[in-house]
Coordinates of N, CA and C in Angstrom, one line a residue:
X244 N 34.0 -21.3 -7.2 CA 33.2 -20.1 -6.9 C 32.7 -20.2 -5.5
X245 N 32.9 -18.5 -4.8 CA 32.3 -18.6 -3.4 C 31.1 -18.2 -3.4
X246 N 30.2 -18.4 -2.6 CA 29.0 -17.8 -2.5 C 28.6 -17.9 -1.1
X247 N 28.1 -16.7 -0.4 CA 28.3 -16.2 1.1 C 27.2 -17.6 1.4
X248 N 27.8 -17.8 2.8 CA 27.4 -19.1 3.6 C 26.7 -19.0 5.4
X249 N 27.6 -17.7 5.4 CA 27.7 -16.8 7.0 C 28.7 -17.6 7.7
X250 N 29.7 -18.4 7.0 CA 30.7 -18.9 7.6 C 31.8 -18.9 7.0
X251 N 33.0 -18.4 7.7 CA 34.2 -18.1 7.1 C 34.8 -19.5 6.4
X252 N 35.1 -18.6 4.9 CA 35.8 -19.6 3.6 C 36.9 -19.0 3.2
X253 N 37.4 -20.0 2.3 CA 39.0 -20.0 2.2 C 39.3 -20.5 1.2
X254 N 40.3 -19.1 0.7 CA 40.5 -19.5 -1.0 C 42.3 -20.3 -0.7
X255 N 41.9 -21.6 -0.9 CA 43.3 -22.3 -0.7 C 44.2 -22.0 -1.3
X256 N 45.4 -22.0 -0.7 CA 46.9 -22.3 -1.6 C 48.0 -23.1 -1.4
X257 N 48.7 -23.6 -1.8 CA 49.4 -24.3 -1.4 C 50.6 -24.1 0.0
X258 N 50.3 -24.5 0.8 CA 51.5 -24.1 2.6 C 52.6 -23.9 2.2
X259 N 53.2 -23.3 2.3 CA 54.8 -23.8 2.3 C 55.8 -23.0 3.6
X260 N 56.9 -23.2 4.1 CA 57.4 -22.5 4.7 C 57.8 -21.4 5.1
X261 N 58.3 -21.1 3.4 CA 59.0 -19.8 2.7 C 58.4 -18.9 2.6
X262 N 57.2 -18.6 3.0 CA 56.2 -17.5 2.3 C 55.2 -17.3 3.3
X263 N 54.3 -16.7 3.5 CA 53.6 -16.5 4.3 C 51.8 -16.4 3.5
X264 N 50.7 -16.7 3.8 CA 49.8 -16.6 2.8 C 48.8 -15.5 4.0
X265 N 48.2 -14.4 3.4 CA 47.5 -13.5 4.1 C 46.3 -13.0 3.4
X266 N 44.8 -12.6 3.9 CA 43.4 -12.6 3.3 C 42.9 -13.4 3.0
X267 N 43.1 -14.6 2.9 CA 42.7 -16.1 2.1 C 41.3 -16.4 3.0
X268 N 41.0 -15.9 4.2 CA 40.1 -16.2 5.1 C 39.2 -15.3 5.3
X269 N 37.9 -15.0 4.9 CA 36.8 -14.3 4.6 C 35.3 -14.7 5.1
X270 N 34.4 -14.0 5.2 CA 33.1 -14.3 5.7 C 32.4 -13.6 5.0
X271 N 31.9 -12.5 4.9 CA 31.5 -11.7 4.4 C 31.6 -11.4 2.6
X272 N 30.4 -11.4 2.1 CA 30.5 -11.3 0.5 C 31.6 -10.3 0.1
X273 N 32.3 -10.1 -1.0 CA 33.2 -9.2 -1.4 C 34.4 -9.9 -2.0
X274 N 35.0 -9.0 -3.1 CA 36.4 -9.1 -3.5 C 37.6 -8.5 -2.4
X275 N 38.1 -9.8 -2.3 CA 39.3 -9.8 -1.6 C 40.6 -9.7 -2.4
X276 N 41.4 -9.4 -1.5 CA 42.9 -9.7 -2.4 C 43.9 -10.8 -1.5
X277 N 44.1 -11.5 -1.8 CA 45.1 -12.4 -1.2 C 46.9 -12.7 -1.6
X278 N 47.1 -11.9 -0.8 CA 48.7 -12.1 -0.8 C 49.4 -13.2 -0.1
X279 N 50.4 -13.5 -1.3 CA 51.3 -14.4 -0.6 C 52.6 -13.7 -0.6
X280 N 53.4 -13.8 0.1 CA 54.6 -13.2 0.3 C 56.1 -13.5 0.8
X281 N 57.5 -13.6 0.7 CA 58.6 -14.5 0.7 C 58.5 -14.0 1.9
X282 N 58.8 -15.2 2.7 CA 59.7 -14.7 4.2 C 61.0 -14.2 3.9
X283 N 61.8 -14.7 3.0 CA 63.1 -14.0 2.4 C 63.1 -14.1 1.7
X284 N 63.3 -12.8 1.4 CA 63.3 -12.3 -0.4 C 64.6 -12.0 -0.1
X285 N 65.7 -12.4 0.7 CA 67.2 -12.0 0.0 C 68.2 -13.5 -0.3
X286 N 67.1 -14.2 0.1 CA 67.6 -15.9 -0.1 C 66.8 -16.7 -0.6
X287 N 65.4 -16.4 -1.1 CA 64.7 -17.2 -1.8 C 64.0 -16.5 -3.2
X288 N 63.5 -16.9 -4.1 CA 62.6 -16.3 -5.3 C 61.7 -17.3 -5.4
X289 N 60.8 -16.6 -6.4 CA 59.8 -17.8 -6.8 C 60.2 -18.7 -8.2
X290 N 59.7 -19.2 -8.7 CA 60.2 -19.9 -9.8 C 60.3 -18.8 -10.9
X291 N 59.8 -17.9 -11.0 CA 59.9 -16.9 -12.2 C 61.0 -16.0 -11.9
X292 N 61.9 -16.2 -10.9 CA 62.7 -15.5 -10.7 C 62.6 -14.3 -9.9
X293 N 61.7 -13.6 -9.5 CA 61.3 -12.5 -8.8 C 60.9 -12.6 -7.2
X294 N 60.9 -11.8 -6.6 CA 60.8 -12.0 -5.0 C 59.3 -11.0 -5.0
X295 N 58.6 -10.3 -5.6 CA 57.4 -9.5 -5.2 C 55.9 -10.2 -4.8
X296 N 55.6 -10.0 -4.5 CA 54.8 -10.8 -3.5 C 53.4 -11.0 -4.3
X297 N 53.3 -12.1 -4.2 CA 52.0 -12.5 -5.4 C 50.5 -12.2 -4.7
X298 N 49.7 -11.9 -6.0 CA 48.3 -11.5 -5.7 C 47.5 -12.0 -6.5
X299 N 45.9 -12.7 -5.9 CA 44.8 -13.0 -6.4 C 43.6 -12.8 -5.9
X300 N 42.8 -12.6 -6.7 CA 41.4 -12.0 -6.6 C 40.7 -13.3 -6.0
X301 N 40.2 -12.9 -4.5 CA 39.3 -13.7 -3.5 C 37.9 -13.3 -4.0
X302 N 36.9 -13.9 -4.4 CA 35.6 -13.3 -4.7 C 35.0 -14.1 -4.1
X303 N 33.9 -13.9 -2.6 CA 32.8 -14.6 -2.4 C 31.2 -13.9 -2.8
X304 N 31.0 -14.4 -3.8 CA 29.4 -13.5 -4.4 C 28.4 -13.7 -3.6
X305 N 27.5 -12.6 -3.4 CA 26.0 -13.1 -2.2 C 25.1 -13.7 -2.6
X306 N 24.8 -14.5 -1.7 CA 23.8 -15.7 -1.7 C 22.4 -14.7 -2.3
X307 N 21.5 -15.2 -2.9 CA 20.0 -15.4 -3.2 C 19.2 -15.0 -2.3
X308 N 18.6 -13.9 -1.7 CA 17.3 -13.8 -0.8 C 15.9 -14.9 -1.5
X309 N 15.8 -15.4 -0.3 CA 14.4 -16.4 -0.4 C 12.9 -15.2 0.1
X310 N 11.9 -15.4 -0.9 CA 11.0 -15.1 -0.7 C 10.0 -16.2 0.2
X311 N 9.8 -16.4 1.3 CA 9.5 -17.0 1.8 C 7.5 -17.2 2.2
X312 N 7.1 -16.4 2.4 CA 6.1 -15.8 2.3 C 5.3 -14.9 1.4
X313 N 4.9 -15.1 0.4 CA 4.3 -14.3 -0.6 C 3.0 -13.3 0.2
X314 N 3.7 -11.7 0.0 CA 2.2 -10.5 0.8 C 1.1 -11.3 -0.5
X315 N 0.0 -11.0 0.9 CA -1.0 -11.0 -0.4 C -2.2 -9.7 0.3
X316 N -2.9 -9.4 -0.7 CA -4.0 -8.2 -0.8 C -5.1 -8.6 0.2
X317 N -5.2 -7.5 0.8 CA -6.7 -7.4 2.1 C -8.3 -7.3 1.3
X318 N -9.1 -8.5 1.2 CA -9.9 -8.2 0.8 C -11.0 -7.5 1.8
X319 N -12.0 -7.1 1.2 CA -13.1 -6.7 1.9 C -13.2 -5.5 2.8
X320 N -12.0 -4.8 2.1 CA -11.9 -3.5 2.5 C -12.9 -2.5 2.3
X321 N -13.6 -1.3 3.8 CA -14.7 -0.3 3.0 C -14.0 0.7 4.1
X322 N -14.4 2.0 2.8 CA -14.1 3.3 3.5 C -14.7 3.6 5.0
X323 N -13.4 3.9 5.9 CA -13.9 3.8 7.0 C -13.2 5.4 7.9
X324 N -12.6 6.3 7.2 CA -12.6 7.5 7.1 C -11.2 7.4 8.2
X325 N -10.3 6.3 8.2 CA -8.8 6.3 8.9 C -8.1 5.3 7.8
X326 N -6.6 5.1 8.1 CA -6.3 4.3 7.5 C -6.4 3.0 8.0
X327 N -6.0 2.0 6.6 CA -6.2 0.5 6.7 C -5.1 -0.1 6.3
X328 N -4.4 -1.2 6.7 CA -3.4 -1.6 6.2 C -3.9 -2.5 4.6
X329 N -2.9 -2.6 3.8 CA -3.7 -3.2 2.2 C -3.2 -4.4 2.3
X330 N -2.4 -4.6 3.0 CA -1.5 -6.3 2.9 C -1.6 -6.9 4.0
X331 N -1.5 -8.5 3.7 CA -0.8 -9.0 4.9 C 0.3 -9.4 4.5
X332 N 1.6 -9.1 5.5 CA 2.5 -8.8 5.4 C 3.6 -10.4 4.6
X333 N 4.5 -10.2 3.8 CA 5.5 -11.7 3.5 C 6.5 -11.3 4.3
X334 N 7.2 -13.0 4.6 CA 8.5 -13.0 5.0 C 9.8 -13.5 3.8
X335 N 10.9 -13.1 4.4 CA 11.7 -13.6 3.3 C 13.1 -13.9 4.4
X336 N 14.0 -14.5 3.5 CA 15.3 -15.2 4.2 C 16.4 -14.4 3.6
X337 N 17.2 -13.3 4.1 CA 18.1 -12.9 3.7 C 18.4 -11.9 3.5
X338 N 17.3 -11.1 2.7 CA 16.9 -9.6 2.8 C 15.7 -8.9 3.6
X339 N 15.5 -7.7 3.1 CA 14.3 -7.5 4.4 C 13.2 -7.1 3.0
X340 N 12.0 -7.8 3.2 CA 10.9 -7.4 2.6 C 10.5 -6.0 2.5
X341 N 10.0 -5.4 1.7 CA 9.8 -3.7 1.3 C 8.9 -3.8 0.7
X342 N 7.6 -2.1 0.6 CA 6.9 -2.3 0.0 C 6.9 -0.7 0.0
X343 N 5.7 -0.2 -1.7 CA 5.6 0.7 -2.1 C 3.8 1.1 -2.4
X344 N 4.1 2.0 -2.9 CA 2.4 2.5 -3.7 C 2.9 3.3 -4.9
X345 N 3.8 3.6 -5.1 CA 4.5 4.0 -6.4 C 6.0 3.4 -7.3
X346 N 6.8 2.4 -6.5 CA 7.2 1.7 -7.0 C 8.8 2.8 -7.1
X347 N 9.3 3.8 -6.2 CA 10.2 5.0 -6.2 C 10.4 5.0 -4.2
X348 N 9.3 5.4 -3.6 CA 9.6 4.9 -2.3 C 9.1 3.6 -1.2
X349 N 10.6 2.9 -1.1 CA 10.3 1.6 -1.0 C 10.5 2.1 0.9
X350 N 9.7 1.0 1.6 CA 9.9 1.2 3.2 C 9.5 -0.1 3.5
X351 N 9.6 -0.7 4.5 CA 9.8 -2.2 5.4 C 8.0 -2.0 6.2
X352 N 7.6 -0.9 6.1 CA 6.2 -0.7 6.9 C 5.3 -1.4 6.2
X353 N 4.2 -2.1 6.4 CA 2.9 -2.5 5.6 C 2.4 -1.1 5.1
X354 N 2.1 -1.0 4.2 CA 1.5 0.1 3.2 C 0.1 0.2 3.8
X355 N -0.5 1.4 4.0 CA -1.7 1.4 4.4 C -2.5 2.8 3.5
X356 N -3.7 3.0 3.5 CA -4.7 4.4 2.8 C -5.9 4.0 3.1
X357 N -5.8 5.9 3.2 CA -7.6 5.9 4.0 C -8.6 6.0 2.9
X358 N -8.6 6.6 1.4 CA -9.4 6.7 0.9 C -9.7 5.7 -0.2
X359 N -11.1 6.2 -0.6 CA -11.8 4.5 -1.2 C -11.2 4.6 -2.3
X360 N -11.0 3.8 -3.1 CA -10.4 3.5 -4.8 C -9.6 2.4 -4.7
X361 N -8.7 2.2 -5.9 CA -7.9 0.9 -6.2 C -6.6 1.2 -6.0
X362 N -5.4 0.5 -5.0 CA -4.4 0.5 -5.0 C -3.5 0.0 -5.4
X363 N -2.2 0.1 -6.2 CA -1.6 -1.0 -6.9 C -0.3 -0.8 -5.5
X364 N -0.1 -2.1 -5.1 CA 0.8 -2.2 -4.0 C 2.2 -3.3 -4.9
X365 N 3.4 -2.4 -4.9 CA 5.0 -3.0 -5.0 C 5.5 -3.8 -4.0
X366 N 5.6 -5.0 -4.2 CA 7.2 -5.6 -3.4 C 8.2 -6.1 -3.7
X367 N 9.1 -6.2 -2.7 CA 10.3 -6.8 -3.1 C 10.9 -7.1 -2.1
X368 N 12.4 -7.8 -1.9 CA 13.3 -8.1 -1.7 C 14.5 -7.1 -1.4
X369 N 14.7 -6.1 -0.5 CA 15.6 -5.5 -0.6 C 17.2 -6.1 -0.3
X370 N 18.3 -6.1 -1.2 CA 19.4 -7.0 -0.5 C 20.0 -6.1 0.8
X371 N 21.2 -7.2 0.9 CA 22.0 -6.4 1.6 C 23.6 -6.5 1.7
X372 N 24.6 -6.3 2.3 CA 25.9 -6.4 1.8 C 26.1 -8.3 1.3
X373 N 25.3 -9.4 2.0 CA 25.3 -10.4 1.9 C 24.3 -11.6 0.8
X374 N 23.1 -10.5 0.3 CA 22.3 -10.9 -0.1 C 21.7 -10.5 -1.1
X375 N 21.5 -11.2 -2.0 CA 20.9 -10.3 -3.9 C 19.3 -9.9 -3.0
X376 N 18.9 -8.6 -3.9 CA 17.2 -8.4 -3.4 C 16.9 -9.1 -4.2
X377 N 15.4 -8.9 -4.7 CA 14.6 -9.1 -5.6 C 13.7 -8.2 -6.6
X378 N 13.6 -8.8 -8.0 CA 13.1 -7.7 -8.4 C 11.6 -7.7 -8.2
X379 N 11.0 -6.5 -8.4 CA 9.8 -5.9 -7.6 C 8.7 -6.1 -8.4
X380 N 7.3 -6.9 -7.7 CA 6.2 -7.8 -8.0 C 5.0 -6.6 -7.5
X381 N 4.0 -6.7 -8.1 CA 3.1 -6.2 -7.6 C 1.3 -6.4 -8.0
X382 N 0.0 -6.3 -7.7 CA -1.3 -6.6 -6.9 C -1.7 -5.3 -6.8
X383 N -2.7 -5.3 -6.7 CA -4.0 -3.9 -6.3 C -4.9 -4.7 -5.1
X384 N -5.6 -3.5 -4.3 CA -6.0 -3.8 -3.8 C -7.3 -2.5 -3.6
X385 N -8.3 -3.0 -3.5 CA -9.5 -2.1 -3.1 C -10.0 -1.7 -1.9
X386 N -10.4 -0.6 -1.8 CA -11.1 -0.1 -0.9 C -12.4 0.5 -1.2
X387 N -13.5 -0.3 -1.3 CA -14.7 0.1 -1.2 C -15.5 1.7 -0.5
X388 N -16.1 1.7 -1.6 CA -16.9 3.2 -1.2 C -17.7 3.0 0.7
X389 N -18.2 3.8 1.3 CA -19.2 3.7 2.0 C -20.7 3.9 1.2
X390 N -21.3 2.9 2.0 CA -22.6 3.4 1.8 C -23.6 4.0 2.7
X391 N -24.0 5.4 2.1 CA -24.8 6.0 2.6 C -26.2 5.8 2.4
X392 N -27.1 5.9 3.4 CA -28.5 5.4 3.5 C -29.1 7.3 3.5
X393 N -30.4 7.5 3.2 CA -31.3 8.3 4.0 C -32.1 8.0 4.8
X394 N -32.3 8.5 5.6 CA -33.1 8.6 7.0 C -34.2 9.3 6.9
X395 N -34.0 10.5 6.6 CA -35.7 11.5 7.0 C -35.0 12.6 5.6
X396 N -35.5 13.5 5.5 CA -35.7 14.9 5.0 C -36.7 15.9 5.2
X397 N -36.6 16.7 5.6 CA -37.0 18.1 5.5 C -37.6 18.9 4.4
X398 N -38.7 19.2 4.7 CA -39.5 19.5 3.2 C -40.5 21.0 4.0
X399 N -40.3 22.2 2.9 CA -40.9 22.9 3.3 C -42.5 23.0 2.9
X400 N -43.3 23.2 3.9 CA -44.9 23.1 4.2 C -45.5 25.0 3.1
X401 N -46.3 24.3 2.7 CA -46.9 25.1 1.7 C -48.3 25.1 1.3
X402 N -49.2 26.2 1.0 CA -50.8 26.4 0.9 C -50.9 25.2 -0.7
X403 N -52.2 24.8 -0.6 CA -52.6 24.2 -1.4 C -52.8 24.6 -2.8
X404 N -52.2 23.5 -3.5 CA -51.6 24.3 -5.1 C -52.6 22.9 -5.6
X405 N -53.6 23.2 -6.7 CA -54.4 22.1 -7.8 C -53.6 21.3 -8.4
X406 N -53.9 20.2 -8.0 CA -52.4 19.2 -8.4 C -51.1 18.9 -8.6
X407 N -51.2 19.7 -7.7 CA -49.8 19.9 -7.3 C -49.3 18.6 -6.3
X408 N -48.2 18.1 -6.6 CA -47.9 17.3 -5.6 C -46.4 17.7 -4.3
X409 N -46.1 18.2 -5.2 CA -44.6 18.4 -4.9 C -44.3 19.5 -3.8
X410 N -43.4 19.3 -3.3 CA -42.5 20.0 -1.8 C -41.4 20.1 -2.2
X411 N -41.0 21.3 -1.3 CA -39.2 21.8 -1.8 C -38.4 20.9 -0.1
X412 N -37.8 20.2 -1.0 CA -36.8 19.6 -0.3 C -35.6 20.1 0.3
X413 N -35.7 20.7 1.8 CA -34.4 21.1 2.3 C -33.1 21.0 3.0
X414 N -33.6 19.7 3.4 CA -32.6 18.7 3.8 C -32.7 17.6 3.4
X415 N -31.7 16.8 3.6 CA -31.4 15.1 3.8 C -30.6 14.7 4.5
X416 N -31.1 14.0 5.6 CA -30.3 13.1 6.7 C -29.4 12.2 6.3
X417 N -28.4 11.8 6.5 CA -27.7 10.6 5.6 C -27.3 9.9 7.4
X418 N -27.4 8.5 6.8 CA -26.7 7.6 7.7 C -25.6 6.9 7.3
X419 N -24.8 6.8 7.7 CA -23.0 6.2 8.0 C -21.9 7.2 7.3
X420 N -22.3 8.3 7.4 CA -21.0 9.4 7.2 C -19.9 9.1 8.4
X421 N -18.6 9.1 8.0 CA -17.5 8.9 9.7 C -17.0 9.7 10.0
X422 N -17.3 10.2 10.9 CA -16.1 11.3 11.7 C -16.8 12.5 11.2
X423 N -16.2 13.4 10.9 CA -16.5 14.8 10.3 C -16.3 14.8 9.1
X424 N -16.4 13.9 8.1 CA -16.2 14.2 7.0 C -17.6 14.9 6.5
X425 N -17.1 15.4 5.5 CA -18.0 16.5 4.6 C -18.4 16.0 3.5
X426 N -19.7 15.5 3.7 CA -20.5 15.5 2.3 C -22.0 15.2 2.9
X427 N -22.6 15.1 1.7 CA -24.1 15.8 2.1 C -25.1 15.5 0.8
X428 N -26.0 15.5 0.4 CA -27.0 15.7 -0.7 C -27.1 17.4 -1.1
X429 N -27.0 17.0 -2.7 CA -27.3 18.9 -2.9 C -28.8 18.8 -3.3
X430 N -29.3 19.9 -2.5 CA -30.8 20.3 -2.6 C -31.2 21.2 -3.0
X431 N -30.1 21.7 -3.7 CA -30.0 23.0 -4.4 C -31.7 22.7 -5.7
X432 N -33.0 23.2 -6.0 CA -33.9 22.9 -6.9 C -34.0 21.5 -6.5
X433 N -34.2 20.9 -5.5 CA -34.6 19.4 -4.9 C -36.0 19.4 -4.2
X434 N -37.0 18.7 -5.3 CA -38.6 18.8 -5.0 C -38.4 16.8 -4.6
X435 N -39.6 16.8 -3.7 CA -40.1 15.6 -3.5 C -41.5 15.5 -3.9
X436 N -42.0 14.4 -4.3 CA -43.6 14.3 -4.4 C -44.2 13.6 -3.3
X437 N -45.4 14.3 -3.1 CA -46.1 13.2 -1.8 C -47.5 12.5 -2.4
X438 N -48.0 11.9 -1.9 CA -48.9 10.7 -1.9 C -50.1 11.4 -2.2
X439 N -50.1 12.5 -2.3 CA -51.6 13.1 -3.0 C -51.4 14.7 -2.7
X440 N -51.9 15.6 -4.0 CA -52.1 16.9 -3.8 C -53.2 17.3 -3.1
X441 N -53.9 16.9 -2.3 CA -54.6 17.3 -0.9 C -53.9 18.1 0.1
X442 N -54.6 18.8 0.4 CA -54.0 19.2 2.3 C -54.3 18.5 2.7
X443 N -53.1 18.6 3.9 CA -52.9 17.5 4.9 C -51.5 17.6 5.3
X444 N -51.3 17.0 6.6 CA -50.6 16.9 6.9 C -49.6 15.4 6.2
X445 N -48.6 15.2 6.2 CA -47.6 14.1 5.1 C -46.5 13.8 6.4
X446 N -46.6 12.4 6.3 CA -44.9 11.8 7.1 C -44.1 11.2 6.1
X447 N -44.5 11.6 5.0 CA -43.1 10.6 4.0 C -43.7 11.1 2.8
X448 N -42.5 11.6 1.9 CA -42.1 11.9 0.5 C -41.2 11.4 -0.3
X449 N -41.7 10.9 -1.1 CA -41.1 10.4 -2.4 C -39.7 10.9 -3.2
X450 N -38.8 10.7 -3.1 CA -37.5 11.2 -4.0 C -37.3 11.3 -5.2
X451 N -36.4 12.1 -5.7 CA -36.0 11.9 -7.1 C -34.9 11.1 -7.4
X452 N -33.5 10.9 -8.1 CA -32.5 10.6 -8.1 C -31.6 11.6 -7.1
X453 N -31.1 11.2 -6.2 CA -29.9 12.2 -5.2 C -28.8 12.0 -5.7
X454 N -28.1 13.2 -5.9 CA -26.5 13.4 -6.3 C -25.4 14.1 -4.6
X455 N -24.6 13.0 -4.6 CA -23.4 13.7 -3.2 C -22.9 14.6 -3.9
X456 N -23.0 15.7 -2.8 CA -21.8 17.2 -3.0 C -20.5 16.9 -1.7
X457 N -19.7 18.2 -2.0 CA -18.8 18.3 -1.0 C -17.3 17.7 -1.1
X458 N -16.4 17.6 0.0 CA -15.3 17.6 -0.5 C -15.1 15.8 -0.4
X459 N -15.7 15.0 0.9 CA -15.7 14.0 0.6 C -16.4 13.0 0.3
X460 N -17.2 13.3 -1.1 CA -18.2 12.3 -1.8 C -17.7 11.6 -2.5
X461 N -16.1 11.5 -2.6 CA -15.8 10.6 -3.7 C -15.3 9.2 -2.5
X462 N -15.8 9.0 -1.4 CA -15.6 8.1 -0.7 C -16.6 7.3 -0.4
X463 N -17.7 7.5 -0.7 CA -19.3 7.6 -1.0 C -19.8 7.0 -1.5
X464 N -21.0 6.3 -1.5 CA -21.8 6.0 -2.4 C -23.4 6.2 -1.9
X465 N -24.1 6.7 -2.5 CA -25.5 6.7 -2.2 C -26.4 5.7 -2.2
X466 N -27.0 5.1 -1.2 CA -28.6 4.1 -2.1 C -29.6 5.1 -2.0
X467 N -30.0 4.9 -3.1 CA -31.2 5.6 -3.4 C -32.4 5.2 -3.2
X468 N -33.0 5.8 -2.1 CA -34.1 5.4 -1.7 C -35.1 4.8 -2.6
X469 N -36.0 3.9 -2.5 CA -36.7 2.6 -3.6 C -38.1 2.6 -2.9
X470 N -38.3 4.1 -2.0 CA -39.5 3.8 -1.4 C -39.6 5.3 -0.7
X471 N -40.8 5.6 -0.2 CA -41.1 7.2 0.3 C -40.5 7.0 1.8
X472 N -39.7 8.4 2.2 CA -38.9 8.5 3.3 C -39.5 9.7 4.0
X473 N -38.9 9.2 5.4 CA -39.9 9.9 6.7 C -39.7 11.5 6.4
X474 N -40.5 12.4 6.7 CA -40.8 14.0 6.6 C -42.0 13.9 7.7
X475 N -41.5 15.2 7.9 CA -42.8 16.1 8.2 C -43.7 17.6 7.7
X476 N -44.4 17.4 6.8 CA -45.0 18.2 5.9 C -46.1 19.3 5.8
X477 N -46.9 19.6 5.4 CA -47.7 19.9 5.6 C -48.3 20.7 4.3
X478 N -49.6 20.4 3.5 CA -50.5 21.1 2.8 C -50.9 22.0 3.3
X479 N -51.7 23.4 3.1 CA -52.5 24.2 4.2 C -53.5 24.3 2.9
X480 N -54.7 24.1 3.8 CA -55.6 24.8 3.4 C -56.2 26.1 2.5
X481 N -57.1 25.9 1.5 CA -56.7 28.0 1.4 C -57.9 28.2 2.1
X482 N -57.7 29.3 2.2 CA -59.4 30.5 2.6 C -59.9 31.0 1.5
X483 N -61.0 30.6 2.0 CA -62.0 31.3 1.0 C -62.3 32.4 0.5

């Protein structure tokens, strides 16, 4: 049995004068045909009596691709609003390493995605005329939410209500949104409480639980403020 070497092999036969031997000499994986043939077929036969020129199947089968390098998964990935590559890359001996995110389109590129969630990443072994692939392994890999902080909010100033604590909340600042992505706190019915129903002027109000709106919140994560955050407010006075 042949099995590709990258060096030309040879399916032997016996020399002889009479005949001539042709294809016996190969490199390349594949079925061959190897003929041998009479130099005179009007003065010589073979032992079976016949002069047509004999034929056998040359077969050198392809070598085994070596996985050389096993990819393995990028830890400590966070949404960072571009893409990231998910691997670091394997080598192999024979074929060309491939990879997927659906396990249908295979490419030689490191696989990369921008948004946060879990990836299951395919590899393999692609062959090629000389080389078996491999069949196809696969790993997940994560990419962490961002975390968003608040900063300040915006609270609308209002006459003095009898125990009343609360302010209508009309913004929230967020810290580490990237680029222009879109998301935000909904303030839609969003009260804060402050540190006493007195007038007075107020630098920091108390939160409720915050929910992200918008189109990119699911890349997100909120910390929820665990302490009163900067404003500028104001009680008024009533008149008498």
């Amino acid at each position: 049995e042949f099995v590709y070497n990258g060096k030309e092999q040879t399916y032997t036969l016996a020399e002889n004068e009479n005949y001539i031997i042709t294809g016996n000499k190969q490199t390349t994986a594949g079925t061959y045909t190897v003929t041998v043939a009479l130099n005179d077929k009007d003065n010589t036969v073979w032992n079976d009596g016949t002069t047509e020129d004999k034929e056998y199947s040359f077969v050198i089968y392809k070598a085994d691709s070596v996985l050389e390098t096993v990819p393995t998964p990028k830890t400590g990935l966070i949404y960072k609003g571009e893409g990231q590559n998910l691997i670091s890359a394997g080598t192999a001996t024979g074929g060309t390493m491939q990879y997927s995110l659906n396990c249908v389109s295979w490419s030689p590129d490191i696989p990369s995605a921008t948004d946060a969630g879990e990836y299951t990443v395919y590899y393999k072994i692609a062959g090629n005329e000389n080389y078996n692939g491999s069949e196809a392994d696969s790993f997940t890999v994560n990419i962490a939410k961002k975390q968003l902080t608040v900063t300040e909010v915006a609270a609308t100033s209002r006459d003095y209500i009898a125990n009343d604590k609360t302010v209508d909340i009309t913004g929230v600042t967020l810290s580490g949104i990237q680029g222009t992505d879109d998301v935000s706190v909904k303030i839609t019915g969003l009260k804060g409480t402050l540190s006493s129903a007195n007038a007075d002027t107020y630098t920091s109000v108390t939160l409720p639980t915050l929910t992200l709106i918008n189109d990119d919140r699911e890349n997100y994560e909120l910390v929820q403020p665990t302490s009163a955050v900067a404003t500028d407010v104001t009680i008024n006075k009533l008149n008498p």
